[in-house]
Amino acid sequence: MKEQVKGIESYVPEEPLTQVKKRLGLKKLVRLSANENPFGTSNEVKNALLNWNFSEGNRYPDGNATQLRQAIATKLDVQPENLVFGVGLDEIIMLLSHIFLEKGDEVLLTKPTFSEYALHAEIEGCKVVEVPCNTETGGHSFAGMLAKITAKTKIIWLCNPNNPTGVYEKPAAIADFVAQVPAYVLVVIDEAYIHYVTDTKAPSFLPFLDKYPNAVLMRTFSKAYGLANYRVGYAVMAAKLAAYMQAVRLPYNLNALSQTAALAALNDQKFVADSVQKTERERKAWEKFLTAANIKHFHSQANFIFFKYPDAPGLADMLLKNGYQLRRGLAKDWLRLTIGTAADGEKIRELIKTQKRS
Ligand SMILES: *Cc1c(COP(=O)(O)O)cnc(C)c1O
């Protein structure tokens, strides 16, 4: 077996909600630790699934996700050949690492960022080179990354907005960066949270993709579309790169129910717009609160907010006892809170005020 695999700690997935509730003896538990959509899923998804032809259960699904592929290609104004689908972005991250990394290569990423990038680099026997984010703004350090590129660098992971900081970078700034990256390095721009960006009208890197054949864009249905359970993510890239991915991926990775759910969700943009609008309103309330309470945080353009608290584990424990689960362990003294409903937000802010007073 691969020697490096022996040293890897397995990812600890979110404990099922019912299990946490039972373990802690809680009546109510709101999970604000996984950046799921607190407003649920579009009703159109339910309708589409109820209309699914159950007599097709014995048939393999459409391995090309033809309808979904065409719908997304049309929406993004790209060719169907530019798209690669995965069982969530998790699978796309694994595939990109599996295909483009060789033992001894290096990947470059921001610290902190989404943990899956480093995990798959380690599985492939690669060195993970971390570049700390700007401590003031939480933004990526583009100059810092450029300085760390070597002949061995093969992938640069750029999460935008970044998880867990929530910080967003404009596509022109990213394009400026990509233009300085050698062509042998793949720059993967993870837009898992791009729908939540409201500071600017055209937030995506997509219009720049044509110009940079070594750039890859990733999107998921798990966040703003509220489909985390269905596991649908995709990448947009040059047809030549996509063909390598298609050759290596499992032929039937997306089952029919996932394809059906994603297509229905895609066709209900009102649900997405509503979710984004409610999130934006609540995100503003959080930023106002944190600023007034003198709690250090980064300006978020995602559906979560990252803040620094003197006794972060203590605060997380207190909130959990009150039925609110936050994400800890991403950076010392910092917590990540998924922006939830306005009612829950108000309650949590009251709880924090009480904790601060005592
Ligand atoms: C949630 C998340 C993903 C993974 O999404 P799935 O499509 O559910 O696998 C990818 N990237 C980032 C930054 C995320 O936060």
Tab-separated table of C-alpha atoms and ligand atoms in Angstrom, residues 88-90 114 117 159 163 190 192-193 220 222-223 231, ligand 1:
chain	number	residue	atom	x	y	z
A	88	GLY	CA	-19.964	16.393	-4.360
A	89	LEU	CA	-16.909	18.543	-4.816
A	90	ASP	CA	-15.236	16.080	-2.479
A	114	PHE	CA	-10.797	23.811	3.268
A	117	TYR	CA	-7.181	19.867	-0.520
A	159	CYS	CA	-11.098	28.876	-2.339
A	163	ASN	CA	-13.679	28.573	3.830
A	190	ASP	CA	-13.321	26.627	-5.503
A	192	ALA	CA	-18.601	26.533	-3.406
A	193	TYR	CA	-19.954	29.756	-1.846
A	220	THR	CA	-21.422	22.570	-5.724
A	222	SER	CA	-24.462	21.440	-1.398
A	223	LYS	CA	-24.631	25.001	-0.130
A	231	ARG	CA	-23.844	14.893	-3.331
B	1	LIG	C1	-18.635	22.318	1.474
B	1	LIG	C2	-17.430	22.551	0.636
B	1	LIG	C3	-17.089	21.723	-0.432
B	1	LIG	C4	-17.646	20.358	-0.596
B	1	LIG	O1	-18.852	20.317	-1.058
B	1	LIG	P1	-19.554	18.971	-1.523
B	1	LIG	O2	-19.958	19.321	-2.900
B	1	LIG	O3	-20.661	18.799	-0.563
B	1	LIG	O4	-18.574	17.842	-1.483
B	1	LIG	C5	-16.065	22.081	-1.270
B	1	LIG	N1	-15.344	23.183	-1.039
B	1	LIG	C6	-15.594	23.965	0.007
B	1	LIG	C7	-14.755	25.141	0.239
B	1	LIG	C8	-16.630	23.669	0.882
B	1	LIG	O5	-16.831	24.421	1.956
